[in-house]
Amino acid sequence: MRESIWKLLFVICFIFLFSFWQTEQVQAESKPTKLYTGEEDYVLEGLIDQKQFYYDIPTEKISGNNNFVLHIRYSDLLLKDSTVTIALDGEPVKSVTINPKKTEMEIDVPLRGEMLERGFHQVTVSFYGELAAEMCTNEENPANWMTILADSHFNLHVDKDLKDRDNMLVDYPYPFVQMDGSDASSTVIVLPDDASEKVMSAALKLTGYINSQTGEQESVDIMFESDVEKQVNKLDAHMIVIGEVDTFSSIVDGMIQTAEADVKKDHLLVKNEIISLPKGDRQVMFVLANDGETLSSLIPIITTDAYVDQLTGNEMEIKQLPTLPGQDRKDKVDFNSLSIPSMTLSGLESSSPYYFYDVPTYVDRKETSYLHLKLEVAETLRHESLASQRSGELVVMVNDVPHSVDLNELEEDSDGFFRLALPISSETIQQGDTMSIQFVGHGLKERDICVLPTDERWIYIDEASYIEFALKEDGTNEADFSSWPQPFISSEEGTNTLVVVPEKIDREMLKQTQIVMNELVTKNNMASMELVHTDNVTKEQLKDHHIIFIGDVRKWEALNDAESTLLQVDEEGVVNVYEHGFVAEGAKLVTSIQDSIWNDKHSLVIFTSVHPEEKEFVSSDIVHALSNEKLFANIVVETANTDIFSNEVALKDGSDIGKAPSEKSTEEPWMLFIFVGMFVIGLLIFIAVVRNRRKAMKE
């Protein structure tokens, strides 16, 4: 009997061990790539409403079963005739009725053919909500709603076989940026051990570009050749090898020889190869030149979208960058330039899509801007009888801030159009680097719920409308961090930034520098940024550039000797944050902005530690605060508890700034718990059986 029990327990444990192992194997081999629709839920309101968003297919190597999973939650008052329709690239592909017995549904939409072609694709989710079966029911009351949940996603199966890949530059930056727009940690940038400052500058620009495609910070690792040699058996990443071709000497040099990478004088070679590592096949992109100057000057070929879009084949030799059209300073931007067409709002369609515009860095966001509208309005809308007590209204949403236009107060010009200037406050403009605009018409539908929507009441918005911005004066500097990362990046040519470090530029110092330089890669033109050590910087460079200093201020006499520097060091080596309202004992890092001490037409930013024993000088938390809080402060401090404070305002919940929950802790721990639980249960059963048998024998 006892032998049978032991056999039974062994079989149970074996089954659960095998099931656990098999589950992990299946997930590792066939887990699809997810493209998430967004970070927040989105509410649609009845009777009819819709939402548009986009997904990107960066490679043609898509195979297997691919689908879009729409997860929705809806009002429990909706009837079964309420519907959801999904259209891809303007073509309806699936319509379903909601289940009135539930309040949540998942809708699976297969993706085939043109839906999986390389490039951007548009998804439209349309909602029709019905609350009652009777005629003349007002379907547009607040109970008529449906929410698109943020965990809606695309499952795209990428062909993992790299050996047959061709035309790899067309797919760039894939696979160095993964399909879900994240996981850039699967990429390593490799430098020669004695990389020059020019090479390091090029590598930092490249990491900034890749991170700008992912939304992640510090996710691309920079390694030296000796690091790769030590970790080659553990390395599980695609690689970008960047440097002067003759400066590699060991394992990477062998890769270059195997790839037959022939670099011509004054040329930049970009070549892709598939290599076999102990962890499997990986793609390596060689970015090589004979000298650092050539590499630095031609690196925009893989860091500027206008050039990247033109890459083709597996390798290219670049001698000269194409000339891109310059961007003139414009205080007026018409709707044509914003890709906003002429449109008509009516009872049939009372709102427009969202339109987006990247605000140039030369715009003075501290001043009021104006939206100049050219309109036509239906007579039936403007001259409603007083008895109806209704009036038409146009609402312009700028960065989701409503700006109302009372149509009855407009005065008609001689050509039949109405023109007005709608002020947009500086606070609204400062909300982000990208401006969003949407137009919504009110009073366009009949109040009589038995009358179907018509186009009798309408508002026409002409594409000759435009936005007028205030422009910064030439030579003006930022006195605070409210416009960070300006003026160190610019929409215009000619803005140069020097990143100065006093420390040995090793792997750890590159990581800290990378945190800052990632912020300097934007949709605007990348500034002419260079990395230089304090021992090599010249007076001419300091005078002609904006300066970002990262490191120990105690090691650069030029800063300590200048009385005009905001951050001074006392006799004990502590930065004088206490003179600016901060407790020095609790402070860890500090950053400041001011006019450059070498040229007051340029700016100087310092990232340093408060105490001399600290080896960290900048963190993602403090840079995240500068980028997202738009602080009207010239000194910002991070404490040892990672709280962020400024000399204007203390940020609430600073300990959470810039941090994301670890995904490793959520990777299927429940399977292990089940196995342990079943083992314990089996053990208890065995003990109970043995005790009962002994008790029976005694009786």
XYZ file of C-alpha atoms in Angstrom:
699
model
C 0.000 0.000 0.000
C 2.766 2.393 1.002
C 4.629 1.644 -2.228
C 1.507 2.438 -4.269
C 1.088 5.798 -2.501
C 4.683 6.755 -3.219
C 4.240 5.817 -6.876
C 1.077 7.934 -7.060
C 2.855 10.975 -5.537
C 5.772 10.530 -7.928
C 3.444 10.460 -10.930
C 1.610 13.614 -9.728
C 4.857 15.535 -9.211
C 6.214 14.397 -12.593
C 3.038 15.491 -14.379
C 3.134 18.977 -12.848
C 6.853 19.382 -13.441
C 6.386 18.382 -17.087
C 3.375 20.680 -17.469
C 5.270 23.599 -15.972
C 8.296 22.985 -18.213
C 6.133 22.495 -21.306
C 4.226 25.726 -20.650
C 7.469 27.668 -20.410
C 8.747 26.056 -23.622
C 5.594 26.924 -25.563
C 5.693 30.521 -24.373
C 9.353 30.860 -25.258
C 8.888 29.487 -28.766
C 5.587 30.969 -29.915
C 4.906 34.078 -27.857
C 3.722 36.726 -30.345
C 4.797 40.331 -30.386
C 2.212 42.726 -28.994
C 1.659 46.249 -30.289
C -0.367 48.130 -27.727
C -2.927 50.687 -28.815
C -2.124 53.199 -26.106
C -1.431 53.852 -22.442
C -4.923 54.960 -21.411
C -8.518 53.863 -21.790
C -10.557 55.804 -24.360
C -14.295 56.468 -23.990
C -16.694 56.566 -26.970
C -20.132 58.122 -26.460
C -23.357 57.308 -28.307
C -25.321 57.516 -30.431
C -22.377 57.261 -32.844
C -18.714 57.803 -32.070
C -15.337 56.538 -33.277
C -11.633 56.454 -32.424
C -8.659 56.253 -34.764
C -5.158 55.066 -33.987
C -2.220 53.565 -35.867
C 0.130 50.605 -35.899
C 3.474 50.194 -37.635
C 4.812 47.128 -39.466
C 8.585 47.757 -39.650
C 9.470 44.549 -41.494
C 8.021 42.285 -44.166
C 8.991 39.181 -42.183
C 5.516 38.614 -40.696
C 4.104 35.085 -40.778
C 1.593 32.806 -39.059
C -1.695 33.890 -37.522
C -1.788 37.593 -36.719
C -4.669 39.469 -35.173
C -5.948 42.604 -33.475
C -7.582 42.080 -30.078
C -10.015 44.837 -29.109
C -10.945 44.807 -25.427
C -14.017 46.905 -24.596
C -16.148 47.751 -21.570
C -19.621 49.243 -22.011
C -22.746 50.496 -20.268
C -24.946 47.767 -18.792
C -27.972 49.602 -20.270
C -26.959 48.965 -23.878
C -29.234 46.722 -25.939
C -28.182 43.832 -28.149
C -28.593 45.937 -31.312
C -25.649 48.129 -30.226
C -22.678 47.463 -32.500
C -18.912 47.835 -32.781
C -17.216 48.040 -36.202
C -13.481 47.820 -36.854
C -12.016 49.236 -40.068
C -8.391 48.847 -41.154
C -6.977 51.423 -43.566
C -10.522 52.679 -44.176
C -11.948 49.252 -45.062
C -14.498 47.705 -42.625
C -13.306 44.230 -41.654
C -15.521 43.199 -38.749
C -18.798 44.238 -37.081
C -20.222 42.669 -33.936
C -23.200 43.250 -31.654
C -22.490 43.659 -27.969
C -23.553 41.025 -25.468
C -26.099 42.778 -23.173
C -25.620 40.099 -20.503
C -22.036 41.247 -19.983
C -20.256 44.572 -19.622
C -16.941 43.550 -21.209
C -15.989 41.867 -24.486
C -12.914 40.901 -26.456
C -13.197 41.140 -30.232
C -10.676 39.217 -32.326
C -9.885 40.643 -35.773
C -7.637 38.517 -38.051
C -4.969 40.438 -39.986
C -4.227 39.375 -43.547
C -2.769 40.597 -46.830
C -2.346 44.359 -47.113
C -2.979 44.794 -43.389
C 0.478 43.289 -42.767
C 2.420 45.227 -45.402
C 5.388 47.219 -44.192
C 4.535 50.750 -43.013
C 1.889 52.565 -40.984
C -1.730 51.425 -40.922
C -4.844 53.122 -39.573
C -7.380 51.430 -37.292
C -10.858 52.920 -36.793
C -13.152 51.635 -34.041
C -16.764 52.823 -34.527
C -19.464 52.546 -31.878
C -23.252 52.619 -32.306
C -25.110 52.521 -29.003
C -28.801 51.781 -28.555
C -30.505 52.147 -25.167
C -34.179 51.440 -25.915
C -36.260 49.632 -28.515
C -38.929 52.344 -28.641
C -39.008 54.981 -31.352
C -37.867 58.515 -30.571
C -35.644 57.537 -27.656
C -32.814 59.919 -26.859
C -29.796 57.713 -27.459
C -27.285 60.455 -26.626
C -27.732 60.506 -22.873
C -24.723 59.935 -20.583
C -25.563 56.240 -20.115
C -24.716 55.518 -23.762
C -20.982 54.775 -23.710
C -18.280 52.263 -24.565
C -14.636 52.258 -23.456
C -11.696 50.968 -25.497
C -9.437 49.491 -22.821
C -5.707 50.139 -22.900
C -4.839 46.454 -22.985
C -6.243 46.163 -26.525
C -3.347 45.049 -28.693
C -1.997 43.541 -31.891
C -0.468 40.067 -31.975
C 2.156 39.998 -34.714
C 4.289 36.922 -35.277
C 7.725 37.895 -36.551
C 9.754 35.397 -38.525
C 12.728 34.759 -36.235
C 14.819 33.086 -38.913
C 17.455 35.688 -39.745
C 19.542 33.693 -42.201
C 17.334 34.363 -45.201
C 16.874 38.071 -44.447
C 17.661 40.414 -47.303
C 17.361 44.155 -47.865
C 17.981 44.640 -44.150
C 18.505 48.410 -44.302
C 14.913 48.833 -45.480
C 13.750 47.430 -42.125
C 16.118 49.589 -40.029
C 15.836 50.380 -37.135
C 14.274 46.895 -36.810
C 15.482 44.526 -35.308
C 17.451 46.918 -33.091
C 14.039 48.263 -32.120
C 11.586 45.446 -31.535
C 8.093 45.158 -33.040
C 6.279 46.311 -29.914
C 8.230 49.570 -29.817
C 10.165 48.490 -26.733
C 12.786 45.979 -25.698
C 15.660 47.955 -27.169
C 17.694 46.154 -24.482
C 17.990 43.401 -27.104
C 20.517 45.681 -28.824
C 24.119 46.433 -27.865
C 26.262 49.178 -29.375
C 29.928 48.144 -29.459
C 32.862 50.598 -29.432
C 36.611 50.003 -29.691
C 38.358 50.074 -26.304
C 40.234 53.275 -27.163
C 37.327 55.009 -28.905
C 37.905 58.655 -29.678
C 35.582 61.418 -28.507
C 34.238 61.728 -32.054
C 33.322 58.043 -32.100
C 31.702 58.284 -28.670
C 29.701 61.310 -29.791
C 28.435 59.399 -32.826
C 27.526 56.392 -30.663
C 25.587 58.563 -28.199
C 23.627 60.163 -31.043
C 22.830 56.681 -32.344
C 21.603 55.431 -28.948
C 19.487 58.546 -28.628
C 17.886 57.900 -32.007
C 17.120 54.257 -31.216
C 15.656 55.168 -27.843
C 13.509 57.847 -29.488
C 11.904 55.052 -31.514
C 11.048 53.025 -28.409
C 9.886 55.463 -25.766
C 12.319 53.791 -23.382
C 15.291 55.457 -21.716
C 18.706 53.889 -21.023
C 17.581 50.707 -22.737
C 20.355 50.514 -25.346
C 23.577 49.348 -23.758
C 26.975 50.640 -24.867
C 29.835 48.162 -24.526
C 33.508 48.191 -25.387
C 35.145 45.458 -27.447
C 36.799 43.896 -24.383
C 33.393 43.678 -22.665
C 32.009 41.762 -25.635
C 34.942 39.365 -25.574
C 34.358 38.598 -21.896
C 30.599 38.121 -22.263
C 30.308 36.601 -25.738
C 28.974 33.283 -24.402
C 26.233 35.120 -22.506
C 25.501 37.771 -25.117
C 21.955 37.536 -26.455
C 21.514 40.740 -28.440
C 21.741 42.242 -31.889
C 24.796 44.456 -32.248
C 25.747 47.736 -33.868
C 29.522 47.988 -34.208
C 30.581 51.602 -34.578
C 34.056 53.086 -34.797
C 37.215 53.643 -36.779
C 37.871 50.382 -38.586
C 41.556 50.026 -37.585
C 40.917 50.563 -33.847
C 39.280 47.176 -33.243
C 41.770 44.497 -32.282
C 40.169 41.276 -31.016
C 36.774 39.614 -31.362
C 35.119 42.503 -33.223
C 38.092 42.793 -35.541
C 37.505 39.142 -36.414
C 33.854 39.890 -37.192
C 34.908 42.763 -39.464
C 37.342 40.517 -41.332
C 34.718 37.780 -41.714
C 32.195 40.289 -43.028
C 34.781 41.566 -45.534
C 33.999 45.131 -44.523
C 36.096 47.245 -46.884
C 36.067 50.893 -45.825
C 37.039 53.513 -48.383
C 38.693 56.805 -47.528
C 36.251 59.604 -46.587
C 33.355 57.130 -46.717
C 31.037 55.724 -44.076
C 30.276 52.023 -44.489
C 26.959 50.717 -43.173
C 26.858 46.940 -43.606
C 24.603 44.251 -42.134
C 25.537 40.633 -41.522
C 23.952 37.691 -39.707
C 26.339 36.022 -37.271
C 26.003 32.961 -35.053
C 26.369 33.476 -31.301
C 26.049 30.811 -28.583
C 22.513 32.091 -27.952
C 21.544 31.918 -31.638
C 21.732 33.952 -34.846
C 21.878 37.709 -34.415
C 22.105 40.683 -36.775
C 25.208 42.874 -36.688
C 25.302 46.287 -38.339
C 28.804 47.617 -38.947
C 29.058 51.434 -38.976
C 32.692 52.078 -39.875
C 34.951 54.834 -41.176
C 38.700 55.379 -41.401
C 38.629 58.375 -39.059
C 36.401 59.810 -36.340
C 35.688 63.051 -38.187
C 34.157 61.190 -41.146
C 32.149 58.966 -38.820
C 30.812 61.880 -36.786
C 29.874 63.985 -39.807
C 28.080 61.145 -41.659
C 26.326 59.438 -38.705
C 23.052 61.317 -39.450
C 22.506 58.831 -42.303
C 21.201 56.390 -39.641
C 19.940 58.925 -37.057
C 17.748 61.211 -39.184
C 14.353 59.978 -40.397
C 14.603 61.759 -43.751
C 17.762 59.770 -44.517
C 16.710 56.510 -42.841
C 13.627 56.322 -45.070
C 15.924 56.184 -48.112
C 18.141 53.312 -46.937
C 18.041 50.148 -49.025
C 19.920 46.883 -49.514
C 22.157 45.217 -46.949
C 25.010 47.707 -47.164
C 25.662 51.258 -48.324
C 28.756 53.415 -48.716
C 28.105 57.069 -47.921
C 30.476 59.838 -48.932
C 28.221 62.869 -48.613
C 24.890 63.513 -46.941
C 22.058 64.731 -49.172
C 21.033 68.318 -48.566
C 17.744 68.575 -46.716
C 15.499 71.600 -47.155
C 16.102 74.131 -44.417
C 13.398 75.229 -42.030
C 12.776 78.961 -42.070
C 11.518 80.740 -38.995
C 7.781 81.173 -39.529
C 5.461 83.028 -37.210
C 2.432 81.972 -39.280
C 1.706 78.330 -40.150
C -1.305 77.675 -42.367
C -3.544 74.626 -42.105
C -2.070 73.188 -45.313
C 1.313 72.958 -43.597
C -0.404 71.269 -40.659
C -2.087 68.727 -42.995
C -5.465 70.085 -41.918
C -7.800 70.123 -44.935
C -10.893 72.257 -45.424
C -13.731 70.536 -43.555
C -17.444 70.779 -42.860
C -18.956 69.903 -39.489
C -22.672 69.073 -39.497
C -25.323 67.028 -37.778
C -23.984 64.007 -39.608
C -20.397 64.478 -38.429
C -19.957 67.063 -35.736
C -16.288 66.563 -34.833
C -13.005 66.316 -36.712
C -10.094 63.930 -36.185
C -7.162 65.103 -34.099
C -4.369 66.881 -35.963
C -0.834 67.197 -34.628
C 1.982 69.696 -35.099
C 5.533 69.616 -33.739
C 6.051 73.099 -32.330
C 9.422 74.480 -33.535
C 12.008 75.332 -30.926
C 12.171 78.957 -32.087
C 8.577 79.556 -30.914
C 8.341 81.595 -27.722
C 6.023 79.420 -25.657
C 5.876 81.969 -22.886
C 3.797 84.280 -25.070
C 0.190 84.000 -26.259
C -0.372 82.455 -29.688
C -3.409 82.980 -31.940
C -5.503 80.635 -34.037
C -6.830 82.620 -37.012
C -9.973 80.921 -38.357
C -11.703 81.474 -41.689
C -15.265 80.134 -41.439
C -18.574 79.857 -43.200
C -21.705 79.085 -41.187
C -25.128 77.913 -42.322
C -27.847 80.576 -42.044
C -30.126 78.054 -40.341
C -27.539 77.698 -37.608
C -26.843 81.401 -37.007
C -30.430 82.687 -37.057
C -32.380 80.289 -34.889
C -35.575 81.733 -33.434
C -35.424 82.988 -29.878
C -38.177 80.526 -28.974
C -35.897 77.587 -29.721
C -33.356 78.929 -27.195
C -30.495 77.271 -29.031
C -27.359 78.623 -30.592
C -24.476 77.185 -32.550
C -21.002 76.882 -31.093
C -17.621 75.844 -32.440
C -15.201 74.434 -29.867
C -11.536 74.178 -30.792
C -9.622 71.721 -28.622
C -5.953 72.724 -28.422
C -3.940 70.224 -26.379
C -7.351 69.080 -25.085
C -8.082 72.571 -23.725
C -11.470 73.854 -25.067
C -11.639 77.255 -26.806
C -15.208 78.338 -27.563
C -16.462 80.357 -30.541
C -20.022 81.729 -30.257
C -21.255 81.674 -33.863
C -24.005 84.229 -33.213
C -21.426 86.863 -32.316
C -19.435 86.584 -35.557
C -19.373 89.448 -38.045
C -19.437 88.550 -41.742
C -16.799 89.950 -44.118
C -17.615 91.226 -47.593
C -16.628 87.886 -49.193
C -19.137 85.950 -47.068
C -16.560 84.461 -44.686
C -16.237 85.006 -40.959
C -12.753 85.651 -39.579
C -11.616 85.665 -35.988
C -8.432 85.346 -33.928
C -8.709 82.865 -31.072
C -6.063 83.401 -28.348
C -4.173 80.310 -27.163
C -2.570 80.819 -23.766
C 1.109 80.184 -23.098
C 0.130 77.550 -20.509
C -1.666 75.583 -23.237
C 1.274 75.818 -25.661
C 3.721 74.693 -22.961
C 1.944 71.394 -22.353
C 4.182 69.518 -24.761
C 6.442 69.644 -27.794
C 3.556 68.435 -29.989
C 0.351 70.444 -30.318
C -2.957 68.659 -30.883
C -5.970 70.344 -32.538
C -9.560 69.118 -32.891
C -12.737 70.893 -34.018
C -16.136 70.114 -32.457
C -19.493 71.641 -33.454
C -22.387 72.008 -30.998
C -25.986 72.768 -31.866
C -25.698 71.007 -35.225
C -28.361 68.389 -34.470
C -32.076 68.737 -33.906
C -33.247 68.644 -30.330
C -36.234 66.625 -31.503
C -35.062 63.076 -30.910
C -37.473 61.767 -33.552
C -35.626 63.701 -36.278
C -32.618 61.981 -37.802
C -29.347 63.927 -38.069
C -28.991 66.069 -41.227
C -26.454 68.397 -42.808
C -28.752 71.440 -42.729
C -26.780 73.033 -39.900
C -23.104 73.184 -40.731
C -19.803 74.945 -40.045
C -17.189 75.163 -42.787
C -13.538 75.629 -41.743
C -11.271 76.756 -44.578
C -7.725 75.458 -44.994
C -6.560 79.076 -45.344
C -6.867 79.323 -41.553
C -3.538 79.535 -39.726
C -1.750 79.663 -36.376
C 0.312 82.692 -35.403
C 3.171 82.180 -32.931
C 5.393 84.602 -31.088
C 9.050 83.998 -31.992
C 12.066 84.135 -29.738
C 14.486 86.946 -30.333
C 17.904 85.973 -31.653
C 20.438 85.449 -28.901
C 17.888 85.022 -26.111
C 18.644 82.322 -23.550
C 16.524 80.254 -21.219
C 16.661 81.519 -17.648
C 14.993 78.377 -16.306
C 14.137 74.781 -17.198
C 10.614 75.525 -18.462
C 11.684 74.982 -22.090
C 14.137 72.115 -21.557
C 15.772 70.639 -23.628
C 15.939 73.999 -25.402
C 18.158 75.795 -26.271
C 20.414 72.736 -26.580
C 18.291 71.369 -29.416
C 16.873 73.418 -32.235
C 14.613 73.247 -35.270
C 17.189 75.375 -37.070
C 20.702 74.788 -38.280
C 23.602 76.405 -36.506
C 22.761 75.553 -32.904
C 25.789 73.787 -31.429
C 25.969 72.026 -28.080
C 29.076 70.786 -26.319
C 28.752 68.034 -23.703
C 31.737 68.390 -21.381
C 32.857 65.728 -18.873
C 35.841 65.813 -16.473
C 35.724 62.081 -15.664
C 37.383 59.211 -17.467
C 34.922 58.319 -20.233
C 34.370 54.689 -19.347
C 31.259 52.548 -19.715
C 29.636 53.932 -16.544
C 30.278 57.551 -17.529
C 28.863 56.856 -20.998
C 25.663 55.560 -19.368
C 25.274 58.774 -17.374
C 25.976 60.915 -20.428
C 23.505 58.804 -22.390
C 20.695 59.736 -19.966
C 21.066 63.403 -20.902
C 21.790 63.002 -24.612
C 18.732 60.789 -25.082
C 16.676 63.885 -24.294
C 18.478 65.896 -26.956
C 17.267 63.694 -29.812
C 13.866 65.000 -30.864
C 11.717 65.236 -33.961
C 13.466 68.511 -34.672
C 16.859 68.554 -36.383
C 19.507 67.057 -34.149
C 21.846 69.765 -32.970
C 25.532 69.533 -33.759
C 26.399 67.903 -30.434
C 29.869 66.757 -29.484
C 31.292 65.024 -26.429
C 34.612 66.354 -25.139
C 36.775 65.879 -22.051
C 37.713 68.940 -19.978
C 41.386 68.319 -20.814
C 40.686 68.680 -24.527
C 38.127 71.494 -24.648
C 39.324 74.819 -26.065
C 38.355 78.384 -25.153
C 36.952 78.862 -28.641
C 34.670 75.860 -28.204
C 33.434 77.117 -24.843
C 32.713 80.524 -26.325
C 30.940 79.264 -29.449
C 28.710 76.565 -27.923
C 25.949 75.952 -25.464
C 27.541 73.887 -22.687
C 26.184 70.861 -20.842
C 28.553 69.803 -18.061
C 28.145 66.286 -16.605
C 30.438 65.228 -13.785
C 32.214 66.430 -10.654
C 32.348 70.234 -10.656
C 35.252 70.030 -8.228
C 37.420 68.657 -11.067
C 36.964 71.606 -13.434
C 38.672 74.745 -12.198
C 37.079 76.835 -14.928
C 33.727 76.431 -13.174
C 35.007 76.800 -9.616
C 36.968 79.956 -10.408
C 33.979 81.747 -11.959
C 32.086 83.800 -9.369
C 29.051 83.973 -11.653
C 28.498 80.205 -11.499
C 25.278 79.401 -9.619
C 26.694 76.248 -8.073
C 29.700 76.942 -5.879
C 31.689 74.450 -3.783
C 32.394 75.214 -0.115
C 35.536 74.373 1.857
C 34.268 70.860 2.617
C 33.635 70.130 -1.051
C 29.824 70.387 -0.758
C 27.898 72.207 -3.491
C 26.138 75.224 -1.962
C 22.530 74.071 -2.464
C 21.772 75.333 1.076
C 22.137 78.902 -0.215
C 19.256 78.215 -2.617
C 16.814 76.791 -0.075
C 17.754 73.085 -0.058
C 18.956 70.859 2.779
C 22.436 69.793 1.724
C 22.565 66.784 4.038
C 19.629 65.117 2.264
C 20.514 66.226 -1.262
C 22.288 63.854 -3.631
C 22.234 65.361 -7.158
C 21.773 68.898 -8.428
C 21.362 70.543 -11.826
C 21.322 74.224 -12.731
C 20.824 76.420 -15.804
C 22.192 79.912 -16.406
C 23.860 82.124 -18.989
C 27.168 80.659 -20.061
C 30.108 82.123 -18.152
C 32.064 82.179 -21.431
C 29.389 83.807 -23.620
C 26.180 85.259 -22.216
C 24.416 84.614 -25.548
C 24.679 80.892 -24.833
C 23.437 78.723 -21.963
C 25.207 76.545 -19.412
C 23.682 73.520 -17.680
C 25.486 71.623 -14.934
C 24.679 68.086 -13.759
C 26.709 67.176 -10.693
C 26.692 65.606 -7.232
C 26.137 67.595 -4.048
C 28.734 65.684 -2.010
C 32.302 64.917 -3.143
C 32.171 61.166 -2.411
C 29.247 60.608 -4.799
C 30.109 59.003 -8.160
C 26.692 59.501 -9.765
C 26.072 62.904 -11.337
C 22.766 62.589 -13.172
C 19.776 60.238 -13.010
C 16.860 59.389 -15.252
C 14.563 60.709 -12.492
C 15.950 64.238 -12.553
C 16.090 64.392 -16.380
C 12.534 63.029 -16.559
C 11.425 65.825 -14.214
C 13.078 68.483 -16.387
C 11.396 67.116 -19.524
C 7.901 66.581 -18.164
C 7.356 69.152 -15.435
C 8.460 72.236 -17.419
C 9.894 73.836 -14.281
C 10.166 77.595 -13.949
C 13.275 77.078 -11.843
C 16.984 77.347 -12.435
C 18.069 74.808 -9.797
C 16.662 71.301 -9.338
C 17.766 68.877 -6.620
C 17.274 65.127 -6.202
C 17.467 63.733 -2.668
C 18.845 60.396 -1.541
C 15.221 59.167 -1.485
C 14.863 60.173 -5.169
C 12.462 63.016 -4.321
C 12.715 65.938 -6.751
C 12.657 69.570 -5.573
C 13.218 72.876 -7.343
C 13.731 76.426 -6.154
C 10.286 77.245 -7.520
C 8.088 74.319 -6.459
C 8.447 70.887 -4.799
C 7.243 68.060 -7.006
C 4.717 65.765 -5.424
C 5.349 62.024 -5.415
C 8.872 62.567 -6.672
C 9.879 59.079 -5.617
C 7.790 57.710 -8.469
C 9.217 59.965 -11.141
C 10.696 58.114 -14.063
C 10.237 54.645 -12.596
C 8.420 51.760 -14.221
C 7.384 48.474 -12.617
C 9.662 45.560 -13.365
C 8.201 43.084 -15.808
C 10.351 40.235 -14.527
C 8.355 39.947 -11.316
C 5.155 39.304 -13.240
C 6.337 36.578 -15.583
C 4.049 33.675 -14.663
C 4.958 33.161 -10.945
C 1.587 31.488 -10.403
C 2.756 28.318 -12.197
C 5.468 27.801 -9.590
C 2.969 28.454 -6.779
C 0.602 25.821 -8.210
C 3.369 23.236 -8.375
C 4.490 23.919 -4.787
C 0.890 23.869 -3.601
C 0.162 20.536 -5.270
C 3.335 19.041 -3.800
C 2.308 20.157 -0.297
C -1.209 18.757 -0.794
C 0.247 15.432 -1.957
C 2.523 15.315 1.080
C -0.385 15.989 3.443
C -2.425 13.232 1.778
C 0.459 10.796 2.262
C 0.824 11.714 5.963
C -2.926 11.338 6.525
C -2.997 7.902 4.844
C -0.032 6.661 6.894
C -1.581 7.888 10.149
C -4.929 6.279 9.361
C -3.201 2.989 8.530
C -1.246 3.011 11.799
C -4.396 3.854 13.726
C -6.253 0.951 12.064
C -3.392 -1.435 12.877
C -3.484 -0.412 16.544
C -7.228 -0.957 16.707
